[in-house]
């Protein structure tokens, strides 16, 4: 079985107008939402082997919160900063593991989530979408990512 978790980074700060986009930190809401969403994801019993993250500060900080809760290291990948859906799936397909989490940015995250589950039209900050492919349909990432997932789940900080 293959499992892909897409998490959009938590809410970032716009307080410093002269700071580079790549270096924007989380704001208070983001610092509150990330641990809450990480605990909710862990509570689903999801099994992951890797957490990949954009190198942007807001994404890395979000990924590190999830990593602490899930007990996995974060693997920063600069290609995930501003990545398109096809870039994201190509990066995931490089992995020789069954469970991958990606922490990155919109619009790539919302578009990719919507491809797997048309009911997901937008991933707000710190939203988490989990997709699983049953054995047979997900023997390889290439096979899984080219097909519809067997199951999916969507959660966002403001949904509950």
Coordinates of N, CA and C in Angstrom, one line a residue:
X1 N 0.8 -1.2 0.0 CA 0.0 0.0 0.0 C 0.9 1.2 0.0
X2 N 0.5 2.2 -0.8 CA 1.2 3.5 -0.9 C 0.3 4.6 -0.1
X3 N 1.0 5.4 0.6 CA 0.3 6.5 1.3 C 1.1 7.8 1.0
X4 N 0.3 8.8 0.5 CA 0.9 10.1 0.3 C 0.1 11.1 1.1
X5 N 0.8 11.9 1.9 CA 0.2 13.0 2.7 C 0.7 14.3 2.2
X6 N -0.2 15.1 1.8 CA 0.2 16.5 1.3 C -0.2 17.5 2.4
X7 N 0.7 18.3 2.9 CA 0.4 19.3 3.9 C 0.9 20.6 3.4
X8 N 0.0 21.5 3.3 CA 0.4 22.9 3.0 C 1.0 23.5 4.3
X9 N 2.1 24.3 4.1 CA 2.7 24.9 5.2 C 1.7 25.7 6.1
X10 N 2.0 25.9 7.4 CA 1.1 26.6 8.3 C 1.2 28.1 7.9
X11 N 0.3 28.9 8.5 CA 0.2 30.3 8.2 C 1.5 31.1 8.5
X12 N 1.9 31.9 7.5 CA 3.2 32.6 7.7 C 2.9 34.1 8.0
X13 N 4.0 34.7 8.4 CA 3.9 36.1 8.8 C 4.3 37.0 7.6
X14 N 3.6 38.1 7.5 CA 3.8 39.1 6.5 C 4.2 40.4 7.3
X15 N 4.6 40.3 8.5 CA 5.0 41.5 9.3 C 6.1 42.3 8.8
X16 N 7.1 41.6 8.3 CA 8.3 42.3 7.8 C 8.3 42.3 6.2
X17 N 8.0 43.5 5.7 CA 7.7 43.7 4.3 C 9.0 43.5 3.5
X18 N 10.2 43.7 4.1 CA 11.4 43.6 3.3 C 12.0 42.2 3.4
X19 N 11.4 41.3 4.0 CA 12.0 39.9 4.1 C 11.7 39.1 2.8
X20 N 12.6 38.4 2.4 CA 12.5 37.5 1.2 C 11.4 36.5 1.4
X21 N 10.6 36.2 0.4 CA 9.5 35.2 0.5 C 10.0 33.9 1.1
X22 N 11.1 33.5 0.7 CA 11.7 32.2 1.1 C 11.9 32.2 2.6
X23 N 12.2 33.3 3.2 CA 12.6 33.4 4.6 C 11.4 33.8 5.6
X24 N 10.2 33.8 5.1 CA 9.1 34.2 6.0 C 8.8 33.2 7.0
X25 N 8.8 33.5 8.3 CA 8.5 32.6 9.4 C 7.0 32.3 9.5
X26 N 6.6 31.4 10.4 CA 5.2 31.2 10.8 C 4.8 32.4 11.6
X27 N 3.5 32.7 11.5 CA 2.9 33.7 12.5 C 2.3 33.0 13.7
X28 N 1.7 33.7 14.6 CA 1.1 33.0 15.8 C 0.1 31.9 15.4
X29 N -0.8 32.2 14.5 CA -1.7 31.2 14.1 C -1.1 29.9 13.5
X30 N 0.0 30.1 12.7 CA 0.7 29.0 12.2 C 1.4 28.2 13.2
X31 N 2.0 28.9 14.2 CA 2.6 28.2 15.3 C 1.6 27.4 16.2
X32 N 0.4 27.9 16.2 CA -0.7 27.2 16.9 C -1.2 26.0 16.1
X33 N -1.4 26.2 14.8 CA -2.1 25.2 14.0 C -1.2 24.0 13.7
X34 N 0.1 24.2 13.5 CA 1.0 23.1 13.1 C 1.0 22.0 14.1
X35 N 1.2 22.2 15.4 CA 1.2 21.1 16.3 C -0.1 20.4 16.4
X36 N -1.2 21.2 16.3 CA -2.6 20.6 16.4 C -2.8 19.7 15.2
X37 N -2.4 20.1 14.0 CA -2.6 19.3 12.9 C -1.7 18.1 12.9
X38 N -0.5 18.2 13.4 CA 0.4 17.1 13.4 C -0.2 16.0 14.4
X39 N -0.7 16.4 15.5 CA -1.3 15.5 16.4 C -2.5 14.8 15.8
X40 N -3.3 15.6 15.1 CA -4.5 15.0 14.4 C -4.1 14.0 13.4
X41 N -3.1 14.3 12.6 CA -2.6 13.3 11.6 C -2.1 12.1 12.3
X42 N -1.3 12.2 13.4 CA -0.8 11.1 14.1 C -1.9 10.2 14.6
X43 N -3.0 10.9 15.0 CA -4.1 10.1 15.6 C -4.8 9.3 14.6
X44 N -4.6 9.5 13.3 CA -5.2 8.7 12.3 C -4.5 7.3 12.1
X45 N -3.3 7.2 12.7 CA -2.6 6.0 12.5 C -1.8 5.9 11.2
X46 N -1.7 7.0 10.5 CA -1.0 6.9 9.3 C 0.5 6.5 9.5
X47 N 1.0 5.7 8.5 CA 2.3 5.2 8.6 C 3.1 5.8 7.5
X48 N 4.2 6.5 7.9 CA 5.0 7.2 6.9 C 6.5 6.8 7.1
X49 N 7.2 6.9 6.0 CA 8.6 6.6 6.0 C 9.5 7.8 5.8
X50 N 8.9 8.9 5.2 CA 9.7 10.0 4.9 C 8.8 11.3 4.9
X51 N 9.5 12.4 5.4 CA 8.8 13.7 5.3 C 9.7 14.6 4.4
X52 N 9.2 15.0 3.3 CA 9.9 15.9 2.4 C 9.4 17.3 2.5
X53 N 10.2 18.3 2.5 CA 9.8 19.6 2.7 C 10.5 20.6 1.8
X54 N 9.7 21.6 1.3 CA 10.3 22.8 0.7 C 11.3 23.4 1.6
X55 N 12.3 24.1 1.1 CA 13.3 24.7 1.9 C 12.9 26.1 2.4
X56 N 11.7 26.5 2.1 CA 11.3 27.8 2.6 C 11.1 27.7 4.1
X57 N 11.4 28.7 4.9 CA 11.4 28.6 6.3 C 10.0 28.2 6.9
X58 N 8.9 28.7 6.3 CA 7.6 28.4 6.8 C 7.3 26.9 6.6
X59 N 7.7 26.4 5.5 CA 7.5 25.0 5.2 C 8.3 24.1 6.1
X60 N 9.6 24.4 6.2 CA 10.5 23.6 7.0 C 10.1 23.6 8.5
X61 N 9.6 24.8 9.0 CA 9.2 24.9 10.4 C 7.9 24.0 10.6
X62 N 7.0 24.0 9.6 CA 5.8 23.2 9.7 C 6.2 21.7 9.6
X63 N 7.1 21.4 8.7 CA 7.5 20.0 8.6 C 8.2 19.5 9.9
X64 N 9.0 20.3 10.5 CA 9.7 19.9 11.7 C 8.7 19.6 12.8
X65 N 7.6 20.4 12.9 CA 6.6 20.1 13.9 C 6.0 18.7 13.7
X66 N 5.6 18.4 12.4 CA 5.1 17.1 12.1 C 6.1 16.0 12.3
X67 N 7.4 16.3 12.0 CA 8.4 15.3 12.2 C 8.6 15.0 13.7
X68 N 8.5 16.0 14.6 CA 8.6 15.7 16.0 C 7.5 14.8 16.5
X69 N 6.3 15.1 16.0 CA 5.1 14.3 16.5 C 5.2 12.9 15.9
X70 N 5.6 12.8 14.6 CA 5.6 11.5 13.9 C 6.9 10.7 14.1
X71 N 7.9 11.3 14.7 CA 9.2 10.6 14.9 C 10.0 10.3 13.7
X72 N 10.0 11.2 12.7 CA 10.7 11.1 11.5 C 11.6 12.3 11.3
X73 N 12.7 12.2 10.5 CA 13.5 13.4 10.2 C 12.8 14.1 9.0
X74 N 13.2 15.3 8.8 CA 12.7 16.1 7.7 C 13.8 16.1 6.6
X75 N 13.4 15.9 5.4 CA 14.3 15.9 4.2 C 14.0 17.1 3.4
X76 N 14.8 18.2 3.6 CA 14.5 19.4 2.8 C 14.9 19.2 1.3
X77 N 14.0 19.7 0.4 CA 14.3 19.6 -1.0 C 13.9 20.9 -1.7
X78 N 14.9 21.6 -2.2 CA 14.7 23.0 -2.7 C 13.7 22.9 -3.9
X79 N 13.6 21.8 -4.6 CA 12.7 21.7 -5.7 C 11.2 21.8 -5.4
X80 N 10.9 21.6 -4.1 CA 9.5 21.7 -3.6 C 9.1 23.2 -3.4
X81 N 10.0 24.1 -3.4 CA 9.6 25.5 -3.3 C 9.0 26.0 -4.6
X82 N 7.7 26.3 -4.6 CA 7.0 26.7 -5.8 C 6.8 25.6 -6.8
X83 N 6.9 24.3 -6.3 CA 6.7 23.2 -7.2 C 5.3 23.0 -7.8
X84 N 5.3 22.6 -9.1 CA 4.0 22.3 -9.7 C 3.6 20.9 -9.3
X85 N 2.3 20.5 -9.5 CA 1.9 19.2 -9.2 C 2.8 18.1 -9.8
X86 N 3.2 18.3 -11.1 CA 4.0 17.3 -11.7 C 5.4 17.2 -11.1
X87 N 5.9 18.3 -10.7 CA 7.2 18.3 -9.9 C 7.1 17.6 -8.6
X88 N 6.0 17.8 -7.9 CA 5.8 17.1 -6.6 C 5.7 15.6 -6.8
X89 N 4.9 15.2 -7.8 CA 4.8 13.7 -8.0 C 6.1 13.1 -8.5
X90 N 6.9 13.8 -9.3 CA 8.2 13.3 -9.7 C 9.1 13.2 -8.5
X91 N 9.1 14.1 -7.6 CA 9.9 14.0 -6.4 C 9.5 12.8 -5.5
X92 N 8.2 12.7 -5.4 CA 7.7 11.5 -4.6 C 8.1 10.2 -5.2
X93 N 7.9 10.1 -6.6 CA 8.2 8.9 -7.3 C 9.7 8.5 -7.2
X94 N 10.6 9.4 -6.9 CA 12.0 9.1 -6.7 C 12.2 8.2 -5.4
X95 N 11.3 8.3 -4.5 CA 11.4 7.6 -3.2 C 11.1 6.1 -3.3
X96 N 11.9 5.3 -2.6 CA 11.7 3.9 -2.6 C 11.1 3.5 -1.2
X97 N 10.0 4.1 -0.9 CA 9.3 3.9 0.4 C 7.8 3.9 0.1
X98 N 7.1 3.4 1.1 CA 5.6 3.3 0.9 C 4.8 4.5 1.4
X99 N 5.3 5.2 2.3 CA 4.6 6.4 2.9 C 5.4 7.6 2.9
X100 N 4.9 8.6 2.2 CA 5.6 9.9 2.0 C 4.7 11.1 2.4
X101 N 5.3 12.0 3.1 CA 4.6 13.3 3.4 C 5.3 14.4 2.7
X102 N 4.6 15.3 2.1 CA 5.2 16.4 1.4 C 4.6 17.7 2.0
X103 N 5.5 18.6 2.5 CA 5.1 19.9 3.0 C 5.6 20.9 2.0
X104 N 4.6 21.6 1.4 CA 5.0 22.6 0.4 C 4.0 23.7 0.3
X105 N 3.8 24.2 -0.9 CA 3.1 25.5 -1.1 C 2.0 25.4 -2.2
X106 N 1.1 26.4 -2.1 CA 0.1 26.5 -3.2 C 0.7 27.4 -4.3
X107 N 0.2 27.2 -5.5 CA -1.0 26.5 -5.9 C -0.7 25.0 -6.1
X108 N 0.5 24.5 -6.1 CA 0.8 23.1 -6.4 C 0.1 22.1 -5.5
X109 N 0.0 22.4 -4.2 CA -0.6 21.5 -3.3 C -2.1 21.3 -3.6
X110 N -2.8 22.5 -3.7 CA -4.2 22.4 -3.9 C -4.6 21.7 -5.3
X111 N -3.8 22.0 -6.3 CA -4.1 21.5 -7.6 C -3.8 20.0 -7.6
X112 N -2.7 19.5 -6.9 CA -2.5 18.1 -6.9 C -3.5 17.4 -6.0
X113 N -3.9 17.9 -4.9 CA -4.9 17.3 -4.0 C -6.2 17.2 -4.8
X114 N -6.5 18.2 -5.6 CA -7.8 18.2 -6.4 C -7.8 17.2 -7.5
X115 N -6.6 16.9 -8.0 CA -6.5 15.8 -9.0 C -6.8 14.4 -8.4
X116 N -6.4 14.2 -7.2 CA -6.7 12.9 -6.5 C -8.1 12.9 -5.9
X117 N -8.6 14.0 -5.5 CA -9.9 14.1 -4.9 C -10.6 15.4 -5.3
X118 N -11.4 15.3 -6.3 CA -12.0 16.5 -6.9 C -12.8 17.4 -5.9
X119 N -13.2 16.8 -4.8 CA -13.9 17.5 -3.7 C -13.0 18.5 -3.0
X120 N -11.7 18.3 -3.1 CA -10.7 19.3 -2.5 C -10.4 20.3 -3.6
X121 N -11.0 21.5 -3.3 CA -10.8 22.6 -4.3 C -9.7 23.6 -3.8
X122 N -9.4 23.5 -2.5 CA -8.4 24.5 -2.0 C -7.9 23.9 -0.7
X123 N -6.6 23.9 -0.6 CA -5.9 23.5 0.7 C -5.5 24.8 1.4
X124 N -6.2 25.2 2.5 CA -5.8 26.3 3.2 C -4.5 26.0 4.0
X125 N -3.9 27.0 4.6 CA -2.7 26.8 5.3 C -2.9 25.8 6.4
X126 N -1.9 24.9 6.4 CA -1.8 23.8 7.4 C -2.8 22.7 7.2
X127 N -3.5 22.7 6.0 CA -4.4 21.6 5.6 C -3.6 20.4 5.3
X128 N -4.2 19.2 5.6 CA -3.6 17.9 5.4 C -4.5 17.0 4.6
X129 N -4.0 16.5 3.5 CA -4.8 15.6 2.6 C -4.0 14.3 2.6
X130 N -4.6 13.2 2.9 CA -4.0 11.9 3.0 C -4.6 11.0 1.9
X131 N -3.8 10.4 1.1 CA -4.3 9.5 0.0 C -3.6 8.2 0.1
X132 N -4.4 7.1 0.0 CA -3.8 5.8 0.0 C -4.3 5.0 -1.2
X133 N -3.4 4.1 -1.7 CA -3.6 3.2 -2.8 C -3.5 1.8 -2.2
X134 N -4.5 1.0 -2.4 CA -4.4 -0.4 -1.9 C -3.4 -1.2 -2.7
X135 N -2.9 -2.3 -2.1 CA -2.0 -3.1 -2.7 C -2.5 -3.5 -4.1
X136 N -1.6 -3.5 -5.1 CA -2.0 -3.8 -6.5 C -2.1 -2.6 -7.3
X137 N -2.9 -1.6 -6.7 CA -3.0 -0.3 -7.4 C -1.9 0.6 -7.1
X138 N -1.1 0.3 -6.1 CA 0.0 1.2 -5.7 C 1.3 0.4 -5.5
X139 N 1.6 -0.5 -6.4 CA 2.8 -1.3 -6.2 C 4.1 -0.4 -6.4
X140 N 3.9 0.7 -7.2 CA 5.0 1.6 -7.4 C 4.4 3.0 -7.3
X141 N 5.2 4.0 -7.1 CA 4.7 5.4 -7.0 C 4.2 5.8 -8.4
X142 N 4.9 5.3 -9.5 CA 4.4 5.7 -10.8 C 3.0 5.2 -11.1
X143 N 2.7 3.9 -10.7 CA 1.4 3.4 -10.9 C 0.4 4.1 -10.0
X144 N 0.7 4.2 -8.7 CA -0.2 4.9 -7.8 C -0.5 6.3 -8.2
X145 N 0.5 7.1 -8.5 CA 0.2 8.5 -8.8 C -0.5 8.7 -10.1
X146 N -0.5 7.7 -11.0 CA -1.2 7.8 -12.3 C -2.7 7.3 -12.2
X147 N -3.1 6.9 -11.0 CA -4.4 6.4 -10.8 C -5.1 7.1 -9.6
X148 N -6.4 6.9 -9.5 CA -7.1 7.5 -8.4 C -6.8 6.7 -7.1
X149 N -6.7 7.4 -6.0 CA -6.4 6.7 -4.7 C -7.6 5.8 -4.3
X150 N -7.3 4.8 -3.6 CA -8.4 3.9 -3.0 C -9.2 4.7 -2.0
X151 N -8.5 5.4 -1.1 CA -9.1 6.2 -0.1 C -8.4 7.5 0.0
X152 N -9.2 8.5 0.6 CA -8.5 9.8 0.9 C -9.2 10.4 2.1
X153 N -8.5 11.3 2.7 CA -9.0 12.0 3.9 C -8.5 13.5 3.8
X154 N -9.3 14.4 4.2 CA -8.9 15.8 4.2 C -9.2 16.5 5.6
X155 N -8.3 17.2 6.0 CA -8.4 17.9 7.3 C -7.8 19.3 7.3
X156 N -8.4 20.2 7.9 CA -7.8 21.6 7.9 C -8.1 22.2 9.3
X157 N -7.2 23.1 9.8 CA -7.4 23.6 11.1 C -8.8 24.2 11.4
X158 N -9.4 24.8 10.5 CA -10.7 25.4 10.7 C -11.9 24.5 10.5
X159 N -11.7 23.2 10.2 CA -12.8 22.3 10.0 C -13.3 21.8 11.3
X160 N -12.5 21.8 12.3 CA -13.0 21.3 13.6 C -12.3 22.0 14.8

